[in-house]
Amino acid sequence: MIPFHKPYITIDEITEVLDSLKSGWITMGPKTIEFESKFREYLDAKNAVSMNSCTACLHLALNAIGLKESDEVIVPTVTFTATAEVVNYFKARPVLVDVEADTCNIDISLIESKITEKTKAIMPVHFAGQLCDMDEICDIARKYNLMVIEDAAHSMPATYKDRKVGTIGDISCFSFHATKSLTTGEGGMATTENDEWADNMRVSRLHGMSKDAWKRYTGDGSWYYEVESAGYKYNMTDIQAAMGLAQLRKIDWMWQKRKEIADCYTGAFSSRDDIAVPRVKVDRVSGWHLYVVTLNLDALSIGRNQFIEELKKRGVMTSVHFIPLHKHPYYMTAFNYDHRDFPAADSIYERVISLPIYPGMSNEDVGHVICAFDDALQKFRI
Ligand SMILES: Cc1ncc(COP(=O)(O)O)c(C=O)c1O
């Protein structure tokens, strides 16, 4: 059975984590600070603030820009619930927007029609690792005085017009969840060029205590701290950061492996008319967190769900990204979205399948996935 995902953990991560455990410092400490510094250097970003998840980063990013009750935030409907969930924390409204059918990224032609006097921010989600149309999104944001909070959970280490993710919008939020292209088990990082927002997030992630309060058990620190704001318990630990340091050292190599797998899939499937391969726009490099194919259901006698079962019978585990938010019971009842606003998301949702793509896959594994697809497509082709 080829699993859908397997994190790439080697002796490097084990050694770094052991080093943390043996040091006696296992919560936020020197490794967390080093990880932030290395992450910042890698992206050439001014500030990097680590947390215990991307969700926490998205929450504190909205907190830093001053989101308030009844404000509105533009969010694509094709995303994980975390993107809109954090808007709910403020009793603000996530205003869902349809996506482009061929990239699943927010459809920029629809954004302006959703902006009202209450809109405070746009949250582009870089689906599967490919960056959204950031120039156009930032132009719209400037025109209406909105903030751009990027959900960059999928996008390490993607680029857009030769610029690295993490340095384009106002705040970018990365995920280090177990399935992501750089993992710390759970974890996240927010990057921003704005020092004030960075400081706000640094204080908020640790109970609102003055920002060096984590040092209070070291020789450099003091028992004294002040609570500057209500705060949250969102800090990263040194055990997580230890993994992150080891993963960051091989981020380019791990990307190269995923790119090679993506190229194999594209080579195998792009000439077929019963599935479509992902479209990568010419001016950007995808992080290849996911490889999502779209079935041509007119050419097949079975639907997507059954197709997934057929792949499973052939030893291949797959997934679906994402059930659009407007289809979930909570979002349907809480916000009463109009389904007619999301034709692209609705149509894609019925047809997409995410394939295994991770550095630990062997050539045989990739070949196995391709054969399983070929076999199932051939069997169920009309
Ligand atoms: C698009 C997107 N945003 C946010 C998140 C949340 O990330 P985390 O689990 O690190 O909070 C995920 C997680 O899968 C995601 O896919």
Short mmCIF file of C-alpha atoms in Angstrom, two decimals, residues 1 3 6 84 87 97 102 108 118 121-122 131 137 167 181 183 236-237 260 267 272 277 300 347 366 375 381:
data_model
loop_
_atom_site.label_atom_id
_atom_site.label_comp_id
_atom_site.label_asym_id
_atom_site.label_seq_id
_atom_site.Cartn_x
_atom_site.Cartn_y
_atom_site.Cartn_z
CA MET A 1 0.00 0.00 0.00
CA PRO A 3 0.35 5.84 1.87
CA LYS A 6 4.85 10.02 4.97
CA ALA A 84 -12.05 30.98 7.77
CA VAL A 87 -12.11 34.97 11.18
CA VAL A 97 -15.09 33.77 -3.04
CA ASP A 102 -7.55 25.16 -13.20
CA ILE A 108 -9.12 37.60 -8.61
CA LYS A 118 -16.65 46.34 6.43
CA ALA A 121 -8.43 41.95 4.71
CA ILE A 122 -7.96 39.45 1.89
CA LEU A 131 1.14 31.14 -5.26
CA ILE A 137 -4.35 40.91 -5.07
CA THR A 167 7.80 38.42 1.63
CA SER A 181 6.60 20.10 3.04
CA THR A 183 7.24 19.53 9.31
CA MET A 236 6.46 26.68 19.62
CA THR A 237 8.66 24.35 21.69
CA GLU A 260 10.64 15.14 -9.83
CA GLY A 267 4.65 13.22 -18.07
CA ARG A 272 -4.74 11.73 -21.54
CA VAL A 277 -2.95 17.59 -14.61
CA LEU A 300 -15.67 7.57 -17.09
CA SER A 347 -17.62 21.52 -10.27
CA VAL A 366 5.67 6.58 -8.30
CA ASP A 375 -5.44 0.52 -14.90
CA ARG A 381 -13.43 4.45 -19.46
#
